[in-house]
Every structure is written in structure tokens, then in C-alpha cells.
PDB file of C-alpha atoms in Angstrom:
ATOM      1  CA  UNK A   1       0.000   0.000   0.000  1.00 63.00           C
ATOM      2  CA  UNK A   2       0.891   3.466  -1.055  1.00 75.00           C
ATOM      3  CA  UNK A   3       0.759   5.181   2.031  1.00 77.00           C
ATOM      4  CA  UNK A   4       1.946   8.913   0.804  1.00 84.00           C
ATOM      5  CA  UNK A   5      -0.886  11.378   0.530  1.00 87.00           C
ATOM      6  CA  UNK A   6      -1.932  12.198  -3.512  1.00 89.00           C
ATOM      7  CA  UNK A   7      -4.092  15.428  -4.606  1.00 90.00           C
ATOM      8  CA  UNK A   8      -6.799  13.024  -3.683  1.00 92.00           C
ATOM      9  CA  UNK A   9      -6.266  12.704  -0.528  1.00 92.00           C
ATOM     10  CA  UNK A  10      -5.617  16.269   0.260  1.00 93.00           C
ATOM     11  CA  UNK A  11      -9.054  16.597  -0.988  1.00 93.00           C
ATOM     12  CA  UNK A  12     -10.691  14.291   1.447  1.00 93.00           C
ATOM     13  CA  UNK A  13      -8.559  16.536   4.138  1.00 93.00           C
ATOM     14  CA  UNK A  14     -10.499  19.560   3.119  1.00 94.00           C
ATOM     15  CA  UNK A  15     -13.684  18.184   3.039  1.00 94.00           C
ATOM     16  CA  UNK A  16     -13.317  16.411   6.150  1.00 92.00           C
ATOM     17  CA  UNK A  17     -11.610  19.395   8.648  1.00 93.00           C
ATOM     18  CA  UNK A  18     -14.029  21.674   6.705  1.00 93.00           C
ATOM     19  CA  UNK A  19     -17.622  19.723   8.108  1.00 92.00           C
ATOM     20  CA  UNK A  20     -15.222  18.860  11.498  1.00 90.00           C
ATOM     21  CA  UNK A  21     -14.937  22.637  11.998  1.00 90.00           C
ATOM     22  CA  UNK A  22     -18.397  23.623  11.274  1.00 92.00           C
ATOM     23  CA  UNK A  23     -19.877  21.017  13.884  1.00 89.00           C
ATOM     24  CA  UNK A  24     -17.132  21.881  16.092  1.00 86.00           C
ATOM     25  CA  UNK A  25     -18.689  25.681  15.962  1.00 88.00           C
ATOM     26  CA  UNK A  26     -22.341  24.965  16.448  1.00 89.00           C
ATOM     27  CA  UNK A  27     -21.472  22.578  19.344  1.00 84.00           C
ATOM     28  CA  UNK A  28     -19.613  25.191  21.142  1.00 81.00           C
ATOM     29  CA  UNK A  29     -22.263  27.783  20.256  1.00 83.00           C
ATOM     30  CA  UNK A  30     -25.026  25.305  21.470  1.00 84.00           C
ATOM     31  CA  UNK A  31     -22.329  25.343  25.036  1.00 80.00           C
ATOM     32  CA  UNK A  32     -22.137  29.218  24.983  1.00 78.00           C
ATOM     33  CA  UNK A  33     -18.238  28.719  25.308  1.00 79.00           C
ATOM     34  CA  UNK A  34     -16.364  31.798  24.643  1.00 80.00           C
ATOM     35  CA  UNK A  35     -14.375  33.213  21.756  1.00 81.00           C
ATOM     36  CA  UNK A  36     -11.348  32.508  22.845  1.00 84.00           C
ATOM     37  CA  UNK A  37     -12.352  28.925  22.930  1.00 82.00           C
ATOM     38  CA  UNK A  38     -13.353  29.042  19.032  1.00 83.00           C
ATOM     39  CA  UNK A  39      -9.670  31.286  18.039  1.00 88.00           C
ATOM     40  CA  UNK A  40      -7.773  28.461  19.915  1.00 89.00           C
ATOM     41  CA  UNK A  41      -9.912  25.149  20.249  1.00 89.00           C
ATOM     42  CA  UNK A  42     -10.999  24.809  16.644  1.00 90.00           C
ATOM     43  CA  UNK A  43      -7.348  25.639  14.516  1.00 91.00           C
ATOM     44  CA  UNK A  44      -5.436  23.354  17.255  1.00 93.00           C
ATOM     45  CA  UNK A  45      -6.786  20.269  16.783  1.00 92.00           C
ATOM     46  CA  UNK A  46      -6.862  20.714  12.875  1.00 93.00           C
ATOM     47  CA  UNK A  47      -3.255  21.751  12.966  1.00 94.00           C
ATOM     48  CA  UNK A  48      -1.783  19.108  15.767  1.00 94.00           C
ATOM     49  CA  UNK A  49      -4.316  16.030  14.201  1.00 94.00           C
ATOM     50  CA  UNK A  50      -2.728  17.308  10.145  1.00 94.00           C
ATOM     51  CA  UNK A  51       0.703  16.786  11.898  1.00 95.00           C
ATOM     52  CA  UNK A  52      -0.013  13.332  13.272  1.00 94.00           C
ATOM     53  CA  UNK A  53      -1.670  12.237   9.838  1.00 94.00           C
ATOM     54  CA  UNK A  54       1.419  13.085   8.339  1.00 94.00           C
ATOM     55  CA  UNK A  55       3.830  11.538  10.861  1.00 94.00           C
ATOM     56  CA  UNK A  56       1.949   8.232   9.916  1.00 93.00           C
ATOM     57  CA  UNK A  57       1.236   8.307   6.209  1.00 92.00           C
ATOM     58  CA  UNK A  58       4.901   9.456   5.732  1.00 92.00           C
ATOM     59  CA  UNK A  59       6.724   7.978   8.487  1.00 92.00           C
ATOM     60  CA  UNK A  60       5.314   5.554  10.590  1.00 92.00           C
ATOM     61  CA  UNK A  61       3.034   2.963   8.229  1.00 90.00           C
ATOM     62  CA  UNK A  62       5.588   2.968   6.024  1.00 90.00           C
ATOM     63  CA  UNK A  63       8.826   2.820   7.946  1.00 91.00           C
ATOM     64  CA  UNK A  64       7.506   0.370  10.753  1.00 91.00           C
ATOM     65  CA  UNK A  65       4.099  -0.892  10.028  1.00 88.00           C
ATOM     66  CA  UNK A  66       4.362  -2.154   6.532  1.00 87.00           C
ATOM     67  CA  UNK A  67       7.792  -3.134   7.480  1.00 90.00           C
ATOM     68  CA  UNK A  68       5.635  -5.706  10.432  1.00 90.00           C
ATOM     69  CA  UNK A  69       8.030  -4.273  13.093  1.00 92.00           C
ATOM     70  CA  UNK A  70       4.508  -3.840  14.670  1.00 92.00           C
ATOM     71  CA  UNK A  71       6.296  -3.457  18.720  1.00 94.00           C
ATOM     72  CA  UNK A  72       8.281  -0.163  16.960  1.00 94.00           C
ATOM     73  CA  UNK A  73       5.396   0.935  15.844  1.00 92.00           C
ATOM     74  CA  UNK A  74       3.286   0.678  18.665  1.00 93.00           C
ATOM     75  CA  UNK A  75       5.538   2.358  21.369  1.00 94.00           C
ATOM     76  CA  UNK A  76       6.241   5.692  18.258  1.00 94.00           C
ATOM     77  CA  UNK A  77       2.407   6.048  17.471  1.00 93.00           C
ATOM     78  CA  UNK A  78       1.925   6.288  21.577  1.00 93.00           C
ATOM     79  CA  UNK A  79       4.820   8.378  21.702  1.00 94.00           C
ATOM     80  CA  UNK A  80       3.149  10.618  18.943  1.00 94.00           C
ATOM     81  CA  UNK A  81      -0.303  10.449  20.170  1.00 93.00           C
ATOM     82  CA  UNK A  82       0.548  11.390  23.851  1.00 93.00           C
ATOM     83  CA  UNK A  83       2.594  14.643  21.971  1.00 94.00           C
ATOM     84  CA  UNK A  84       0.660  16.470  19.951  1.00 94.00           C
ATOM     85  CA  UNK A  85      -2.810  14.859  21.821  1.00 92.00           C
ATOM     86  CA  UNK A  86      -1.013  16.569  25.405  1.00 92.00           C
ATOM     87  CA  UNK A  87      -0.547  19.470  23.130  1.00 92.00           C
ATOM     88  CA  UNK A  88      -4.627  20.130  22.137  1.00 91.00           C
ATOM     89  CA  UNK A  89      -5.477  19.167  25.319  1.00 89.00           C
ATOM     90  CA  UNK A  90      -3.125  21.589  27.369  1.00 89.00           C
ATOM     91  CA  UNK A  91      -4.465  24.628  24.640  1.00 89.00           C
ATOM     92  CA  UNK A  92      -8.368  23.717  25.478  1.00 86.00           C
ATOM     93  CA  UNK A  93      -7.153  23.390  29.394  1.00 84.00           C
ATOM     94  CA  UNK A  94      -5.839  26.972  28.713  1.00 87.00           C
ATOM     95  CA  UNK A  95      -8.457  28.243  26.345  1.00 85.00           C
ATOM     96  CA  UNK A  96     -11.362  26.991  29.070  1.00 82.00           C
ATOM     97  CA  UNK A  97     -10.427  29.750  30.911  1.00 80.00           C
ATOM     98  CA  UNK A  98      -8.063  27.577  33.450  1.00 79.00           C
ATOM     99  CA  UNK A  99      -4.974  28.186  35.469  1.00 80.00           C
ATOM    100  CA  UNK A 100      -2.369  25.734  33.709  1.00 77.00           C
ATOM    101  CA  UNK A 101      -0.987  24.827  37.645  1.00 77.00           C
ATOM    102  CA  UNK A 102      -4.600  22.840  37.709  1.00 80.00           C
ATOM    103  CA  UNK A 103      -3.598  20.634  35.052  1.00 79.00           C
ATOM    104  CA  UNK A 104      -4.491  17.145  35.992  1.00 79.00           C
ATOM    105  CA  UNK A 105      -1.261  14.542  37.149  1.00 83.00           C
ATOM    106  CA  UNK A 106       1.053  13.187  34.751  1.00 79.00           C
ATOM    107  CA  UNK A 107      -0.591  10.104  33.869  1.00 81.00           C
ATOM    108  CA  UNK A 108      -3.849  11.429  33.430  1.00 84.00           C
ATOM    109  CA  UNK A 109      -2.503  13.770  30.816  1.00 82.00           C
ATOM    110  CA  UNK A 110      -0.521  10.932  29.072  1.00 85.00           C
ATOM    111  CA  UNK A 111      -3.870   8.746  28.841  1.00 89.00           C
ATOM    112  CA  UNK A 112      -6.020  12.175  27.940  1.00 87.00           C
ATOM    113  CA  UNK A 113      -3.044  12.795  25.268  1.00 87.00           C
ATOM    114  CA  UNK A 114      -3.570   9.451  23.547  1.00 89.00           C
ATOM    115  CA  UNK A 115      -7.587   9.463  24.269  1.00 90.00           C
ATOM    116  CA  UNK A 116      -7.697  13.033  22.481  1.00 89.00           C
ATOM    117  CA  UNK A 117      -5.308  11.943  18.897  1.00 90.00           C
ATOM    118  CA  UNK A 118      -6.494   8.641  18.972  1.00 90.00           C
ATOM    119  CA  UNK A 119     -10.462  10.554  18.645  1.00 89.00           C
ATOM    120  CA  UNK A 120      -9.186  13.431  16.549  1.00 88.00           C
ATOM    121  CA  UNK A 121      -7.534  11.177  13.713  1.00 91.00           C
ATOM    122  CA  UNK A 122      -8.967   7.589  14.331  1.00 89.00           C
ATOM    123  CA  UNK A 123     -12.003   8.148  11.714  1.00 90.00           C
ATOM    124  CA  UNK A 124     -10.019  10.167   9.305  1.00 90.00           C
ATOM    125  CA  UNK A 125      -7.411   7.756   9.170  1.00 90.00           C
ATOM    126  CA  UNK A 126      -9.956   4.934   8.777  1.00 90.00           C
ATOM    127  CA  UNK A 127     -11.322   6.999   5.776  1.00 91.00           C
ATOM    128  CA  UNK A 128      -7.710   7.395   4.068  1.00 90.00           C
ATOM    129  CA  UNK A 129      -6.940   3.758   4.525  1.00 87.00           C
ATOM    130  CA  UNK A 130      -9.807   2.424   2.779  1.00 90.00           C
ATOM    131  CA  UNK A 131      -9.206   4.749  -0.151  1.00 90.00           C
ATOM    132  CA  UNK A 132      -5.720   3.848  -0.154  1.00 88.00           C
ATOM    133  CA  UNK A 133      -6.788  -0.282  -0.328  1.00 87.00           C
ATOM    134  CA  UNK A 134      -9.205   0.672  -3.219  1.00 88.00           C
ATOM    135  CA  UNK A 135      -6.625   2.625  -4.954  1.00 87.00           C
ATOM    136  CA  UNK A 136      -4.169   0.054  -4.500  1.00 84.00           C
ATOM    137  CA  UNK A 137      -6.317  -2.498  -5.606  1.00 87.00           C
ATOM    138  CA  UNK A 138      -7.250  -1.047  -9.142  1.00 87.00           C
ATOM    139  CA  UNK A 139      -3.783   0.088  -9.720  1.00 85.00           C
ATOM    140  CA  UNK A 140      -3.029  -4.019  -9.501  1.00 84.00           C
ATOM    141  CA  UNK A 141      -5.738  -4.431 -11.786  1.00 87.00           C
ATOM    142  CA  UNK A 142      -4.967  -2.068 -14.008  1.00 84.00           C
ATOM    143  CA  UNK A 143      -0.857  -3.498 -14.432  1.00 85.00           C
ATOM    144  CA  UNK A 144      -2.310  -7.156 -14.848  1.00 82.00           C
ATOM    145  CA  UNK A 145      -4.889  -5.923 -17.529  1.00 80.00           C
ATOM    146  CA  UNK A 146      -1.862  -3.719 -18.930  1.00 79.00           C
ATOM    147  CA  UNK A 147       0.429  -6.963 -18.471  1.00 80.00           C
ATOM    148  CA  UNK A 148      -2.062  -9.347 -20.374  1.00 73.00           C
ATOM    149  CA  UNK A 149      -2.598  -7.502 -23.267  1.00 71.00           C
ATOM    150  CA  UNK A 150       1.758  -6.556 -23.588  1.00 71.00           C
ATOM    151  CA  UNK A 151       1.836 -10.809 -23.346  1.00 67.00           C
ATOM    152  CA  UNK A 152      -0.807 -10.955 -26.241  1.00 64.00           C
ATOM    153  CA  UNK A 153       0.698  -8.372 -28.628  1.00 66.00           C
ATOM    154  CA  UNK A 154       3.908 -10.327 -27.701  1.00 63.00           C
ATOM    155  CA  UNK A 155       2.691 -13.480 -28.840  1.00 59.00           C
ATOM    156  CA  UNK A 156       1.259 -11.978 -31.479  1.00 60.00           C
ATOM    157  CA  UNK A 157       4.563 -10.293 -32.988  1.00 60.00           C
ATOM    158  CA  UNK A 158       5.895 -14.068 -32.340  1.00 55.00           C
ATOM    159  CA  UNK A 159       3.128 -15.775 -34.126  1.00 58.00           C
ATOM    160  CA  UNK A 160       3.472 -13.945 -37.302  1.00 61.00           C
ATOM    161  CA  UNK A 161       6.609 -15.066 -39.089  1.00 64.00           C
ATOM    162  CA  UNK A 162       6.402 -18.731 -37.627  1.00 66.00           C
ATOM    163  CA  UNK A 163       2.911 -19.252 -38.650  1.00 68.00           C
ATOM    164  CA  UNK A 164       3.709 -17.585 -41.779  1.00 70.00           C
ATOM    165  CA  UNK A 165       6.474 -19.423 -42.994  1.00 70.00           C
ATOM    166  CA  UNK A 166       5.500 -22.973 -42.054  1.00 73.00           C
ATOM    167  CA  UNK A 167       2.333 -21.540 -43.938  1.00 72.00           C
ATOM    168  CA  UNK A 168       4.121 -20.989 -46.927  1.00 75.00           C
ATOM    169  CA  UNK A 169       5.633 -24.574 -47.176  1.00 75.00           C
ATOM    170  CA  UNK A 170       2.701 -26.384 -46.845  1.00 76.00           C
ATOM    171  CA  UNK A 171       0.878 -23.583 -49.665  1.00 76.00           C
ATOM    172  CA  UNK A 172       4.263 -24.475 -51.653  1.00 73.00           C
ATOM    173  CA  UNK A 173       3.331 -28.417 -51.265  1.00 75.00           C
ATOM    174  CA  UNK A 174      -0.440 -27.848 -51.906  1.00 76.00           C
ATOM    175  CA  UNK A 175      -0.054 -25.861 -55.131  1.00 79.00           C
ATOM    176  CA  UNK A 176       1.416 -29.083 -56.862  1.00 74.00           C
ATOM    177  CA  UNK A 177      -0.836 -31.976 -55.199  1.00 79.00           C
ATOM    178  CA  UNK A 178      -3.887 -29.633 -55.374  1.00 78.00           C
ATOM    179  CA  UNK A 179      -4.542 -26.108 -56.807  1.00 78.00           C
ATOM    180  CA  UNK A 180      -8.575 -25.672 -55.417  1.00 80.00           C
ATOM    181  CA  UNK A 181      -7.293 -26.865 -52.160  1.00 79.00           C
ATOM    182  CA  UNK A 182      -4.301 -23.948 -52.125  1.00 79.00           C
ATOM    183  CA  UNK A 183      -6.692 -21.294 -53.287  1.00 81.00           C
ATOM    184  CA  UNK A 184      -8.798 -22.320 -50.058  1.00 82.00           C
ATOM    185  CA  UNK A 185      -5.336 -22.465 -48.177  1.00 80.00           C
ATOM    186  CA  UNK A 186      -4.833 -18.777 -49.032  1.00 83.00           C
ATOM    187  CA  UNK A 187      -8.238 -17.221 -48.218  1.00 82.00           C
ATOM    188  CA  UNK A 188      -8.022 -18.732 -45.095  1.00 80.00           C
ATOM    189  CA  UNK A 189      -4.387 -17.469 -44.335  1.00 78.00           C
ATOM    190  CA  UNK A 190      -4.865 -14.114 -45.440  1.00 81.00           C
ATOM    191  CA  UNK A 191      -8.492 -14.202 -43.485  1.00 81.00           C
ATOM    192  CA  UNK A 192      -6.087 -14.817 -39.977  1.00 77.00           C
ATOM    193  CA  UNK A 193      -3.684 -12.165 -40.793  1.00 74.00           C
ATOM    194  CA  UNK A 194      -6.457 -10.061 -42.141  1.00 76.00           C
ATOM    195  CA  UNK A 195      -7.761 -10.173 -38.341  1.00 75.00           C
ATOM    196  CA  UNK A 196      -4.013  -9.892 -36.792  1.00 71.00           C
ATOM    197  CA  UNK A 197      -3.372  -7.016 -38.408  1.00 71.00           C
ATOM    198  CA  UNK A 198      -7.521  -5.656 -37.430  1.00 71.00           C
ATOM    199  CA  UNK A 199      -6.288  -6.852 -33.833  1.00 69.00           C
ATOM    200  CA  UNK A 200      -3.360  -5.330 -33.236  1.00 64.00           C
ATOM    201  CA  UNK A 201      -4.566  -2.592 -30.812  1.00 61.00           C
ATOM    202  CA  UNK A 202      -7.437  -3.786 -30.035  1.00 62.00           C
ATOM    203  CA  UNK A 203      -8.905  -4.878 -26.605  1.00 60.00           C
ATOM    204  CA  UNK A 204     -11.995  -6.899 -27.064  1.00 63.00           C
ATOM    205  CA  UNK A 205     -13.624  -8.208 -30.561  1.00 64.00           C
ATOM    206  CA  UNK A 206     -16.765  -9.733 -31.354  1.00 67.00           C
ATOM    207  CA  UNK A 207     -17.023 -13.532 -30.802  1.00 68.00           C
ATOM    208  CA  UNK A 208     -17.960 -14.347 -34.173  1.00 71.00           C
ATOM    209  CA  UNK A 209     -15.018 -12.746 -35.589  1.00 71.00           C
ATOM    210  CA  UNK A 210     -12.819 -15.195 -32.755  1.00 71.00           C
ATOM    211  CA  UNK A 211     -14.808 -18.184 -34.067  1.00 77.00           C
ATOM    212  CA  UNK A 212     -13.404 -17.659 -37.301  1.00 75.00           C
ATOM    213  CA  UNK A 213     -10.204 -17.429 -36.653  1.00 69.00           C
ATOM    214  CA  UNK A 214     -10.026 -20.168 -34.595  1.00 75.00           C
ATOM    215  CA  UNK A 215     -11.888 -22.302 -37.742  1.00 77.00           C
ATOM    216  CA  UNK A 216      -9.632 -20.545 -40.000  1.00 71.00           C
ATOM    217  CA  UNK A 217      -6.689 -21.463 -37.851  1.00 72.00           C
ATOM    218  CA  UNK A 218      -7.348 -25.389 -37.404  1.00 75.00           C
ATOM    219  CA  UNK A 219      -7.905 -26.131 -41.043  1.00 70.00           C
ATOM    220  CA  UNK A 220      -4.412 -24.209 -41.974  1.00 68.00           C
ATOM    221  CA  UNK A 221      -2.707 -26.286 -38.987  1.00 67.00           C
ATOM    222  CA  UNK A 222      -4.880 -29.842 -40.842  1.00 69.00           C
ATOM    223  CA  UNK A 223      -3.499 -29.454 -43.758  1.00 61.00           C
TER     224      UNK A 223
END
């Protein structure tokens, strides 16, 4: 999986912090919390939860989880969490109109810290990972569809001069032993490389038109 953010992605961002902020606003109107609240609250936890996508998507999924050093990762996304999560929480402490000497003991921050990323970016991340698998998955579609046809235009551009000159020996023996029968011979062969040639760049063709090259194909290879 391709965990570095694409245009895409940065679009999702957008839309996402855009509808987070704007029920972030009517809940703390519905609260009556103050101003300062909405200046300090709101731009903190888009800025500090941006950060901690990024720390993931660029270093952490690919560096330790896709790696499966999965204890690594572990202790650094707790390490990360309890950061920037102590961080919004210690700004909305302030904001709430609190004395920072009333913060709560260590460990309660720590566990608030992780509690507080672990809200702020578990559903976005959720939403980025899916879209990642999808994308992931078509892109493998799309190079074994890509691969198939390079393998049939191959065999194709293999095909031709084999098929044509073991073609042309058995035309060269029919024209003696039996001239209607190497007129046939030839309708049929040009027929195949009538279609080869119609084929060349193209994806899909009608079955009718793959029945009779397949008839065309087993009487040449009777003869």
C-alpha cells in the first residue's frame, strides 16, 4: 500500500476538517463557550491532528508498520499520540479559561493525550486507509490488464513469421498436389492475418469474428 498522501487525498482533508470545523462551531455555540475557545480550540486540533496524519502516512506505516516491526510501531504512534494529543489538550485546558498549575497529574494527561489523537484522527485515518486499499487495488488491476494484453501483442509479434512461414511450405506443397485446395489455403491465411493485423490494438472483438479465426486457424494447422 501506497501510504503517501496524492491530490486526492488532500481533498478528502479539506472536506473532512471543513464539516469537522463547522460542527465543532455549532457545538460550542449550542455550550455558549467563549471566543477565545473558538480562536484556539478549533485551529489546534486541525493543525496538531494534520501533523499526526502526516507523521503516519509518511513515516510511521511505512517505515515500521508495513515493514511488520509492529512493537516499533506501537511504542512511536503512543509516543506521537501522547505529543501532539497533550498538546490540544493543554491549549483547550488553557483556552477553558483555566490556570495551567490545575492541570491534571502526569498520567492522566498521558492517557487524555492518547484518548484526544487517537479521537481526533482515528475516523479520518480509517477513511484514508480504505481509499488507499481501493486505490491500490485497481492500480493491480490495471498493471495485470496492462500486463495481459503486452503478453498478447507479444505473442502476437511471435506468431506472425512462424505461422507464416510454415504456412508458406505447406501452400508451396499444396499448389502441386492440389490447386482448389491452395486457393482455399490462401483465403483462409490471409483471413487470420487479415484479423491480426484488425487486432493489433485492439482490446476486445466480437465472438464471431474469434470463431473464425479459430476455424480458420485449425484447417491451416490440418493441412
Amino acid at each position: 500500500m501506497k501510504s503517501k498522501l496524492n491530490k486526492s487525498d488532500y481533498i478528502v482533508l479539506i472536506i473532512y476538517y471543513s464539516v469537522s470545523s463547522i460542527l465543532n462551531i455549532i457545538d460550542y455555540n449550542n455550550s455558549d463557550n467563549a471566543l477565545i475557545e473558538y480562536i484556539v480550540d478549533i485551529p489546534t486540533t486541525i493543525i496538531t491532528s494534520f501533523i499526526v496524519i502526516l507523521i503516519f502516512m509518511y513515516f510511521l506505516i511505512p517505515k515500521y508498520l508495513i515493514q511488520k516491526k509492529y512493537v516499533a510501531f506501537i511504542l512511536l504512534a503512543l509516543v506521537v499520540l501522547t505529543f501532539f494529543g497533550t498538546i490540544a489538550d493543554t491549549l483547550g485546558f488553557w483556552s477553558g479559561g483555566n490556570s495551567l498549575d490545575k492541570l491534571p497529574k502526569w498520567d492522566r494527561v498521558i492517557l487524555n493525550g492518547i484518548y484526544t489523537s487517537s479521537n481526533d484522527i482515528g475516523l479520518l485515518l480509517g477513511i484514508l486507509f480504505t481509499k488507499k486499499f481501493y486505490e491500490g487495488r485497481n492500480e493491480i488491476i490495471n498493471i495485470e490488464k496492462q500486463q495481459k494484453e503486452n503478453e498478447l501483442k507479444l505473442l502476437r509479434s511471435q506468431i506472425d513469421p512462424h505461422f507464416l512461414f510454415n504456412n508458406l511450405n505447406t501452400l508451396d506443397a499444396l499448389i502441386d498436389r492440389n490447386a482448389t485446395k491452395a486457393k482455399e489455403y490462401v483465403n483462409r491465411l490471409s483471413s487470420i492475418y487479415r484479423y491480426l493485423i484488425k487486432t493489433k490494438d485492439v482490446e476486445v472483438m466480437e465472438l464471431f469474428e474469434e470463431i473464425q479465426l479459430a476455424e480458420n486457424y485449425i484447417i491451416l494447422i490440418s493441412k
